[in-house]
Short mmCIF file of C-alpha atoms and ligand atoms in Angstrom, two decimals:
data_model
loop_
_atom_site.label_atom_id
_atom_site.label_comp_id
_atom_site.label_asym_id
_atom_site.label_seq_id
_atom_site.Cartn_x
_atom_site.Cartn_y
_atom_site.Cartn_z
CA MET A 35 -27.02 -5.64 -2.59
CA THR A 36 -24.57 -5.94 -5.44
CA ASP A 37 -22.37 -3.00 -6.31
CA PRO A 38 -23.65 -0.72 -9.07
CA ALA A 39 -21.58 -0.87 -12.26
CA VAL A 40 -21.03 2.88 -12.07
CA ARG A 41 -21.07 5.17 -9.05
CA LEU A 42 -21.94 8.80 -9.70
CA VAL A 43 -20.11 11.27 -7.48
CA GLU A 44 -22.27 14.34 -6.89
CA PRO A 45 -20.49 17.67 -6.40
CA LEU A 46 -20.35 18.90 -2.80
CA ALA A 47 -22.88 21.65 -2.06
CA ALA A 48 -20.45 23.34 0.35
CA ALA A 49 -16.77 23.03 1.21
CA PRO A 50 -16.37 20.35 3.91
CA ASP A 51 -15.30 21.11 7.46
CA ALA A 52 -14.97 17.68 9.00
CA GLU A 53 -13.04 15.22 11.10
CA VAL A 54 -12.78 11.96 9.20
CA THR A 55 -12.12 8.55 10.74
CA ILE A 56 -9.91 6.46 8.48
CA PRO A 57 -9.67 2.66 8.84
CA GLY A 58 -6.43 1.00 9.93
CA SER A 59 -3.33 0.88 7.77
CA LYS A 60 -3.15 -2.00 5.32
CA SER A 61 0.63 -2.09 5.44
CA VAL A 62 0.83 -2.03 9.22
CA THR A 63 -1.99 -4.57 9.66
CA ASN A 64 -0.34 -7.04 7.30
CA ARG A 65 3.09 -6.68 8.91
CA ALA A 66 1.62 -7.00 12.40
CA LEU A 67 -0.35 -10.10 11.38
CA LEU A 68 2.78 -11.83 10.10
CA CYS A 69 4.93 -10.84 13.09
CA ALA A 70 2.14 -12.07 15.38
CA ALA A 71 1.95 -15.36 13.48
CA LEU A 72 5.72 -15.89 13.81
CA ALA A 73 5.62 -14.98 17.52
CA ASP A 74 5.66 -17.08 20.63
CA GLY A 75 2.41 -16.21 22.40
CA THR A 76 -0.84 -14.51 21.52
CA SER A 77 -1.19 -11.04 19.99
CA THR A 78 -4.18 -8.73 19.83
CA LEU A 79 -4.33 -6.15 17.05
CA ALA A 80 -6.59 -3.17 17.70
CA GLY A 81 -7.69 -0.82 14.93
CA ALA A 82 -6.89 -3.47 12.32
CA LEU A 83 -7.97 -2.96 8.72
CA PHE A 84 -10.74 -5.22 7.44
CA ALA A 85 -10.40 -5.19 3.66
CA ASP A 86 -9.59 -7.62 0.88
CA ASP A 87 -5.81 -7.23 1.26
CA THR A 88 -5.87 -8.00 4.99
CA ALA A 89 -8.41 -10.81 4.48
CA ALA A 90 -5.78 -12.18 2.11
CA MET A 91 -3.12 -12.17 4.83
CA VAL A 92 -5.52 -13.70 7.40
CA GLY A 93 -6.49 -16.43 4.92
CA VAL A 94 -2.88 -17.19 4.02
CA LEU A 95 -1.82 -17.41 7.68
CA ARG A 96 -4.71 -19.74 8.48
CA GLY A 97 -3.62 -21.85 5.51
CA LEU A 98 -0.15 -21.99 7.07
CA GLY A 99 -1.63 -23.37 10.28
CA VAL A 100 -1.97 -20.18 12.33
CA GLU A 101 -5.13 -19.56 14.35
CA VAL A 102 -6.49 -16.05 13.68
CA ARG A 103 -9.75 -14.84 15.19
CA THR A 104 -11.33 -11.67 13.83
CA ASP A 105 -14.00 -9.29 15.10
CA GLU A 106 -14.73 -6.79 12.36
CA ALA A 107 -17.18 -4.68 14.38
CA ALA A 108 -14.45 -4.18 17.00
CA ALA A 109 -11.66 -3.82 14.36
CA ARG A 110 -9.82 -6.50 16.35
CA MET A 111 -7.76 -9.51 15.32
CA VAL A 112 -6.34 -12.08 17.73
CA VAL A 113 -3.45 -14.25 16.53
CA ALA A 114 -2.18 -17.35 18.30
CA GLY A 115 1.50 -17.19 17.40
CA ALA A 116 2.93 -20.38 15.91
CA GLY A 117 6.59 -19.35 16.07
CA ARG A 118 8.69 -21.59 13.84
CA GLY A 119 5.63 -23.79 13.28
CA VAL A 120 4.28 -21.44 10.58
CA GLY A 121 3.92 -23.37 7.33
CA ALA A 122 5.21 -26.60 8.84
CA GLU A 123 2.68 -28.69 6.87
CA PRO A 124 2.25 -28.76 3.08
CA ALA A 125 -0.25 -26.07 2.04
CA THR A 126 -1.65 -24.06 -0.83
CA VAL A 127 -2.48 -20.45 -0.05
CA ASP A 128 -4.18 -17.63 -1.98
CA ALA A 129 -2.85 -14.09 -1.60
CA ARG A 130 -5.74 -12.76 -3.75
CA LYS A 131 -4.64 -9.38 -5.18
CA SER A 132 -2.30 -8.44 -2.37
CA GLY A 133 1.30 -7.77 -3.36
CA ALA A 134 2.24 -7.15 0.25
CA THR A 135 0.71 -10.42 1.50
CA SER A 136 2.36 -12.54 -1.18
CA ARG A 137 5.81 -10.95 -0.97
CA PHE A 138 5.83 -10.93 2.86
CA VAL A 139 4.71 -14.50 3.21
CA LEU A 140 6.97 -16.26 0.71
CA PRO A 141 10.17 -16.23 2.86
CA ALA A 142 8.19 -17.12 6.00
CA ALA A 143 6.60 -20.03 4.14
CA ALA A 144 10.12 -21.36 3.49
CA LEU A 145 11.20 -21.47 7.13
CA THR A 146 10.49 -25.22 7.15
CA ALA A 147 10.85 -28.09 4.69
CA ALA A 148 7.12 -28.41 3.97
CA PRO A 149 6.23 -27.36 0.40
CA VAL A 150 3.89 -24.35 0.23
CA VAL A 151 2.20 -23.20 -2.96
CA VAL A 152 1.55 -19.44 -3.05
CA ASP A 153 -0.95 -18.26 -5.63
CA GLY A 154 -3.07 -15.19 -6.22
CA ALA A 155 -5.69 -13.62 -8.45
CA ALA A 156 -4.93 -13.04 -12.14
CA GLN A 157 -3.89 -9.46 -11.34
CA LEU A 158 -1.26 -10.65 -8.85
CA ARG A 159 -0.09 -13.42 -11.19
CA ALA A 160 0.92 -10.64 -13.61
CA ARG A 161 3.17 -8.91 -11.04
CA PRO A 162 6.88 -9.72 -10.62
CA PHE A 163 8.33 -12.03 -7.97
CA GLY A 164 11.62 -13.02 -9.62
CA PRO A 165 14.08 -11.05 -7.47
CA LEU A 166 12.54 -12.37 -4.25
CA LEU A 167 12.48 -15.98 -5.48
CA ASP A 168 16.10 -15.72 -6.68
CA ALA A 169 17.15 -14.45 -3.26
CA MET A 170 15.30 -17.31 -1.59
CA VAL A 171 17.12 -19.83 -3.81
CA GLU A 172 20.44 -18.26 -2.77
CA LEU A 173 19.36 -18.82 0.84
CA GLY A 174 18.72 -22.49 0.17
CA ALA A 175 15.02 -22.61 -0.71
CA ALA A 176 13.67 -25.03 -3.28
CA VAL A 177 11.57 -22.89 -5.63
CA ARG A 178 9.38 -24.64 -8.20
CA PRO A 179 7.54 -22.38 -10.63
CA LEU A 180 4.05 -23.65 -11.45
CA ALA A 181 3.69 -21.09 -14.26
CA ALA A 182 6.29 -18.77 -15.82
CA PRO A 183 9.45 -18.53 -13.67
CA GLY A 184 9.40 -15.38 -11.56
CA TYR A 185 5.59 -15.30 -11.29
CA LEU A 186 2.83 -16.89 -9.22
CA PRO A 187 1.82 -19.59 -8.66
CA VAL A 188 5.02 -20.94 -7.19
CA GLU A 189 5.89 -23.73 -4.75
CA VAL A 190 8.53 -22.97 -2.15
CA ALA A 191 10.16 -25.21 0.44
CA GLY A 192 12.89 -24.55 2.97
CA PRO A 193 14.42 -24.42 5.36
CA ILE A 194 16.10 -21.22 4.23
CA ARG A 195 19.29 -20.28 6.05
CA GLY A 196 20.59 -16.93 7.19
CA GLY A 197 23.71 -15.20 5.94
CA GLU A 198 23.99 -12.73 3.13
CA VAL A 199 21.97 -12.13 -0.02
CA THR A 200 21.61 -9.40 -2.65
CA ILE A 201 18.41 -8.10 -4.25
CA PRO A 202 17.57 -5.21 -6.57
CA GLY A 203 15.60 -2.34 -5.02
CA HIS A 204 14.13 -0.54 -8.02
CA LEU A 205 11.06 -2.72 -8.64
CA SER A 206 9.50 -3.05 -5.20
CA SER A 207 10.51 -2.71 -1.57
CA GLN A 208 8.21 -5.59 -0.67
CA PHE A 209 10.88 -8.19 -1.59
CA LEU A 210 13.19 -6.68 1.01
CA SER A 211 10.45 -6.39 3.63
CA GLY A 212 9.52 -10.03 3.09
CA LEU A 213 13.09 -11.18 3.68
CA MET A 214 13.38 -8.95 6.74
CA LEU A 215 10.19 -10.31 8.33
CA ALA A 216 11.48 -13.91 8.22
CA ALA A 217 15.05 -12.95 9.09
CA PRO A 218 14.94 -12.97 12.93
CA LEU A 219 14.08 -16.68 12.80
CA LEU A 220 17.07 -17.54 10.58
CA PRO A 221 20.18 -18.85 12.33
CA GLY A 222 22.70 -16.01 12.34
CA GLY A 223 20.17 -13.50 11.04
CA LEU A 224 20.39 -11.95 7.59
CA ARG A 225 22.27 -9.24 5.72
CA VAL A 226 20.54 -8.04 2.54
CA ARG A 227 22.49 -5.90 0.10
CA VAL A 228 20.39 -3.74 -2.20
CA SER A 229 21.98 -3.62 -5.66
CA THR A 230 19.83 -0.95 -7.39
CA PRO A 231 18.22 2.26 -6.05
CA LEU A 232 15.59 1.36 -3.48
CA VAL A 233 12.00 2.57 -4.02
CA SER A 234 9.34 2.96 -1.33
CA VAL A 235 12.06 3.35 1.33
CA PRO A 236 9.71 4.37 4.19
CA TYR A 237 8.02 0.96 3.95
CA VAL A 238 11.32 -0.75 4.77
CA ARG A 239 11.73 1.43 7.86
CA MET A 240 8.13 0.60 8.75
CA THR A 241 8.98 -3.10 8.54
CA ALA A 242 11.82 -2.69 11.02
CA ARG A 243 9.63 -0.68 13.41
CA VAL A 244 6.74 -3.15 13.40
CA MET A 245 9.20 -6.05 13.88
CA ALA A 246 10.67 -4.24 16.88
CA ALA A 247 7.23 -3.76 18.40
CA PHE A 248 6.89 -7.55 18.35
CA GLY A 249 10.26 -8.02 20.05
CA ALA A 250 12.50 -8.52 16.99
CA THR A 251 14.74 -5.55 17.64
CA GLY A 252 18.06 -4.42 16.26
CA ALA A 253 17.44 -4.30 12.50
CA ASP A 254 19.76 -1.80 10.85
CA VAL A 255 18.30 -0.18 7.74
CA THR A 256 20.08 1.88 5.12
CA GLU A 257 19.08 2.26 1.48
CA SER A 258 21.89 -0.02 0.33
CA CYS A 259 21.99 -2.64 3.08
CA VAL A 260 19.71 -4.06 5.73
CA VAL A 261 21.01 -6.18 8.61
CA VAL A 262 18.60 -8.18 10.78
CA PRO A 263 20.04 -10.02 13.79
CA ALA A 264 18.72 -13.42 14.80
CA GLY A 265 16.07 -13.17 17.47
CA SER A 266 12.42 -13.97 18.00
CA TYR A 267 8.98 -12.41 17.97
CA ARG A 268 6.74 -12.32 21.02
CA GLY A 269 2.98 -11.89 21.29
CA VAL A 270 1.93 -8.34 22.16
CA ALA A 271 -1.06 -6.02 22.26
CA TYR A 272 -0.64 -3.78 19.23
CA ARG A 273 -2.57 -0.76 17.95
CA VAL A 274 -2.66 -0.21 14.18
CA GLU A 275 -2.61 3.45 13.10
CA PRO A 276 -5.04 4.78 10.45
CA ASP A 277 -4.09 4.25 6.81
CA ALA A 278 -2.17 7.30 5.56
CA SER A 279 -2.61 6.37 1.88
CA ALA A 280 -6.38 6.17 2.43
CA ALA A 281 -6.23 9.51 4.27
CA SER A 282 -4.59 11.12 1.21
CA TYR A 283 -7.94 11.23 -0.60
CA PHE A 284 -9.46 13.30 2.18
CA PHE A 285 -6.48 15.63 2.51
CA ALA A 286 -6.70 16.12 -1.25
CA ALA A 287 -10.45 16.75 -0.99
CA ALA A 288 -9.80 19.59 1.46
CA ALA A 289 -7.10 21.10 -0.76
CA ILE A 290 -9.29 20.90 -3.88
CA THR A 291 -12.55 22.21 -2.40
CA GLY A 292 -11.16 24.89 -0.08
CA GLY A 293 -12.56 22.96 2.87
CA ARG A 294 -10.89 21.72 6.04
CA ILE A 295 -10.41 18.06 6.95
CA THR A 296 -8.78 16.58 10.04
CA VAL A 297 -7.68 12.96 10.27
CA PRO A 298 -7.02 11.83 13.84
CA GLY A 299 -4.52 9.12 14.75
CA LEU A 300 -1.60 10.25 12.58
CA GLY A 301 1.00 11.99 14.75
CA PRO A 302 4.71 12.74 14.32
CA ASP A 303 5.56 9.12 15.17
CA ALA A 304 3.42 7.68 12.37
CA LEU A 305 4.99 4.62 10.77
CA GLN A 306 3.75 5.38 7.27
CA GLY A 307 5.79 7.42 4.83
CA ASP A 308 2.58 8.40 3.05
CA VAL A 309 1.83 11.02 5.72
CA ALA A 310 4.35 13.09 3.73
CA PHE A 311 1.68 13.54 1.07
CA VAL A 312 0.48 16.53 3.10
CA ASP A 313 3.92 18.14 2.72
CA VAL A 314 3.39 18.03 -1.05
CA LEU A 315 -0.01 19.67 -0.62
CA ALA A 316 1.61 22.33 1.57
CA LYS A 317 4.17 23.08 -1.13
CA MET A 318 1.30 23.50 -3.59
CA GLY A 319 -0.40 26.05 -1.35
CA ALA A 320 -2.67 24.18 1.09
CA ALA A 321 -2.47 24.98 4.80
CA VAL A 322 -1.26 21.94 6.74
CA GLU A 323 -1.21 21.49 10.49
CA ARG A 324 0.56 18.46 11.87
CA GLY A 325 -0.57 18.04 15.46
CA ARG A 326 0.38 15.64 18.23
CA ASP A 327 -2.21 13.09 17.17
CA ALA A 328 -3.88 14.44 14.02
CA ILE A 329 -3.23 16.10 10.69
CA THR A 330 -5.43 18.90 9.33
CA VAL A 331 -5.41 20.15 5.76
CA ARG A 332 -7.21 23.36 4.77
CA GLY A 333 -7.67 24.43 1.20
CA THR A 334 -6.66 28.05 0.75
CA GLY A 335 -8.13 28.59 -2.71
CA THR A 336 -4.61 28.59 -4.12
CA LEU A 337 -2.92 25.49 -5.56
CA HIS A 338 0.25 25.77 -7.60
CA GLY A 339 1.61 23.05 -9.83
CA ILE A 340 4.67 21.24 -8.52
CA ASP A 341 7.63 19.19 -9.74
CA VAL A 342 7.99 16.35 -7.27
CA ASP A 343 9.71 12.97 -6.86
CA MET A 344 7.22 10.53 -5.33
CA ALA A 345 9.39 7.37 -5.20
CA ASP A 346 8.94 7.27 -1.41
CA ILE A 347 5.16 7.78 -1.46
CA SER A 348 3.99 6.38 -4.78
CA ASP A 349 0.61 5.12 -3.55
CA THR A 350 -0.39 8.79 -3.38
CA ALA A 351 0.73 9.67 -6.92
CA GLN A 352 -2.74 9.15 -8.38
CA THR A 353 -4.21 11.27 -5.58
CA LEU A 354 -1.82 14.03 -6.57
CA ALA A 355 -2.86 13.68 -10.22
CA ALA A 356 -6.42 14.56 -9.17
CA VAL A 357 -5.17 17.56 -7.19
CA ALA A 358 -2.97 18.70 -10.09
CA VAL A 359 -6.05 19.16 -12.29
CA HIS A 360 -7.12 21.95 -9.90
CA ALA A 361 -3.75 23.77 -9.74
CA ASP A 362 -2.84 26.97 -11.57
CA SER A 363 0.20 25.53 -13.39
CA PRO A 364 1.37 22.09 -14.59
CA THR A 365 2.50 19.32 -12.24
CA ARG A 366 5.32 16.88 -13.02
CA VAL A 367 5.61 13.70 -10.92
CA ARG A 368 8.93 11.82 -11.15
CA GLY A 369 10.64 8.75 -9.78
CA ILE A 370 7.68 6.37 -10.03
CA GLY A 371 8.30 4.26 -13.15
CA PHE A 372 7.86 1.19 -10.92
CA ILE A 373 4.13 1.87 -10.43
CA ARG A 374 3.57 0.46 -13.90
CA ARG A 375 3.84 -2.95 -12.14
CA LYS A 376 1.20 -2.45 -9.44
CA GLU A 377 -2.52 -3.33 -9.68
CA THR A 378 -2.31 -1.92 -13.20
CA ASP A 379 0.07 0.32 -15.13
CA ARG A 380 -0.84 3.27 -12.94
CA ILE A 381 0.99 5.85 -15.05
CA GLY A 382 -0.72 4.76 -18.24
CA ALA A 383 -4.10 4.38 -16.52
CA VAL A 384 -4.24 7.77 -14.81
CA VAL A 385 -3.07 9.61 -17.95
CA THR A 386 -5.55 7.75 -20.18
CA GLU A 387 -8.46 8.53 -17.87
CA LEU A 388 -7.63 12.19 -17.36
CA ARG A 389 -7.34 12.62 -21.12
CA ARG A 390 -10.74 10.97 -21.48
CA ALA A 391 -12.09 13.83 -19.33
CA GLY A 392 -10.42 16.40 -21.58
CA ILE A 393 -7.46 17.10 -19.30
CA ASP A 394 -4.04 17.59 -20.91
CA ALA A 395 -1.96 14.81 -19.35
CA THR A 396 1.11 13.00 -20.66
CA GLU A 397 3.08 9.94 -19.68
CA ASP A 398 6.77 10.22 -18.92
CA GLU A 399 8.99 7.20 -18.53
CA ASP A 400 9.28 7.75 -14.79
CA GLY A 401 5.98 9.52 -14.08
CA PHE A 402 3.49 11.91 -15.61
CA THR A 403 2.75 15.56 -16.35
CA ILE A 404 -0.70 17.03 -15.73
CA HIS A 405 -1.95 20.41 -16.90
CA PRO A 406 -4.76 22.08 -15.01
CA GLY A 407 -8.21 22.07 -16.57
CA THR A 408 -11.92 21.54 -16.10
CA PRO A 409 -12.91 17.90 -16.49
CA ARG A 410 -15.90 17.21 -18.70
CA PRO A 411 -18.59 14.78 -17.54
CA THR A 412 -16.94 11.37 -17.74
CA THR A 413 -17.36 7.82 -16.52
CA PHE A 414 -13.86 6.80 -15.51
CA ALA A 415 -12.58 3.28 -16.04
CA THR A 416 -10.76 2.02 -12.93
CA TYR A 417 -8.67 -0.95 -14.18
CA ASP A 418 -9.51 -3.05 -11.10
CA ASP A 419 -7.30 -0.59 -9.19
CA HIS A 420 -8.72 0.76 -5.95
CA ARG A 421 -6.47 3.82 -6.16
CA MET A 422 -7.77 4.73 -9.63
CA ALA A 423 -11.33 4.69 -8.26
CA MET A 424 -10.57 6.61 -5.06
CA SER A 425 -8.44 9.26 -6.81
CA LEU A 426 -10.67 9.96 -9.79
CA ALA A 427 -13.74 10.19 -7.55
CA LEU A 428 -12.19 13.39 -6.15
CA LEU A 429 -12.83 15.08 -9.51
CA GLY A 430 -16.54 14.58 -8.92
CA LEU A 431 -16.53 16.68 -5.75
CA GLY A 432 -16.34 19.85 -7.82
CA THR A 433 -17.52 18.78 -11.29
CA PRO A 434 -20.96 17.38 -12.20
CA GLY A 435 -21.30 14.19 -14.24
CA ILE A 436 -18.31 12.25 -12.90
CA GLY A 437 -18.91 8.49 -12.63
CA ILE A 438 -16.64 5.74 -11.33
CA ALA A 439 -16.89 2.38 -13.09
CA ASP A 440 -16.59 -0.78 -10.97
CA PRO A 441 -16.59 1.16 -7.68
CA GLY A 442 -16.43 -2.10 -5.73
CA CYS A 443 -12.71 -2.32 -6.51
CA VAL A 444 -12.08 -0.03 -3.51
CA ALA A 445 -12.62 -3.13 -1.34
CA LYS A 446 -8.94 -3.98 -1.78
CA THR A 447 -7.96 -1.50 0.93
CA PHE A 448 -10.97 0.72 1.79
CA PRO A 449 -14.35 -1.01 1.45
CA THR A 450 -16.27 1.94 2.97
CA TYR A 451 -14.55 4.63 0.86
CA PHE A 452 -17.63 5.98 -0.88
CA GLU A 453 -19.63 6.10 2.35
CA VAL A 454 -16.85 8.06 4.05
CA LEU A 455 -16.65 10.37 1.02
CA ASP A 456 -20.42 10.89 1.23
CA SER A 457 -20.04 11.81 4.91
CA LEU A 458 -18.43 15.06 3.71
CA ARG A 459 -21.84 16.20 2.43
O1 S3P B 31 5.32 -2.69 2.05
C1 S3P B 31 4.16 -2.30 1.83
O2 S3P B 31 3.24 -2.47 2.66
C2 S3P B 31 3.87 -1.61 0.56
C3 S3P B 31 4.90 -1.16 -0.22
C4 S3P B 31 4.68 -0.40 -1.47
O3 S3P B 31 4.95 -1.27 -2.56
P1 S3P B 31 6.33 -1.29 -3.39
O4 S3P B 31 7.45 -1.49 -2.42
O5 S3P B 31 6.14 -2.46 -4.31
O6 S3P B 31 6.44 0.03 -4.11
C5 S3P B 31 3.25 0.10 -1.57
O7 S3P B 31 2.98 0.54 -2.89
C6 S3P B 31 2.24 -0.96 -1.21
O8 S3P B 31 0.92 -0.47 -1.29
C7 S3P B 31 2.45 -1.41 0.21
C1 PEP B 32 0.25 -1.37 -4.57
C2 PEP B 32 -0.63 -1.61 -3.60
O1 PEP B 32 -0.75 -2.77 -2.92
P1 PEP B 32 0.03 -4.17 -2.98
O2 PEP B 32 1.35 -3.94 -3.65
O3 PEP B 32 0.19 -4.58 -1.56
O4 PEP B 32 -0.85 -5.11 -3.75
C3 PEP B 32 -1.55 -0.53 -3.15
O5 PEP B 32 -2.23 -0.74 -2.12
O6 PEP B 32 -1.64 0.53 -3.78
#
């Protein structure tokens, strides 16, 4: 069956009281896949995410000569590590719409002299790669732009060397994570200085932790400098935790509806910074319980507006915009100017769509301001951005007449999103 052009979200008849199973983390799955590919030996990933962004990483790794077997029903991926043999033959690979896949793979693709062309969908071709490519050139890569310099498609060839390099941090943390992931295999390791304030910091710490789980230990991470010693990856059995960004929609649903939702699999040791979204909900008035292996959010009927910097957890900024509509005072989100360069200009898109529904929302240079209100029946445009679709659908849980255009865009990270949302009924 093809996806409908518009998905209507019916209001919930009663506040939900549910435990919700969330698929594996995109960010962890894609890091684990690359570490496994660069490893000596075979790795098995349990709880892996099957979505377009992880299919992108699997496809790219296969293109670079790595054997990856997948079993979607079992949420399992088995990777035969190729060590330094990754990308040893000339190849052309397609990262689809996945920023993480493309930025992580570029340095690894330049570990050997074979030329590798990295390309992506039109959406990804519009996103920036310049700082990462410049750093790779400093490390000795041959970088040949096949379109505008600093954008995909691009051909890269190595071998890159270790040593020291500087990159800006204010556009994306993925450049830094990409360099880190290749770094253990560089002679002498790598020191990366970060020249401008680093965004999405928890993702860099996540990179170091996943690397360590695959045997590449000893990375030292601060916001201004990351040092990765030379080493190696080894094949391991690895369990991927549930996706905290995907869970944010369900935590928000509980806060908005006055229901209670538990997501198992996210404990105090979670790798994903986005679990901190529940702390924002708590500050707004929701009741949050962080257990040993689960997080529960309960809506209390009270939600206050908040002034919050979301530079660490920007994938949940649109979720918060949907929550802010239901608060009793305005919400100001700061520190996220860089999300104008994601799947779409997320600041412009979320403000435009909320205004379409009659909500008073304004763009700020580094974020947005949302005033509470009652949305009118609206079909929301989603800008080929999964997070626009998943966030705006939350407005339909309490308001009749909310439709989501192009609902299939959720396939980027959460293909079953609308089915899981319907399970709250
Ligand atoms: O490293 C990662 O897995 C990610 C880092 C973040 O990107 P930026 O560092 O570009 O903000 C985040 O938005 C993206 O969804 C995943
Ligand atoms: C920005 C995102 O993904 P990526 O940068 O990996 O394409 C996202 O998942 O919201």
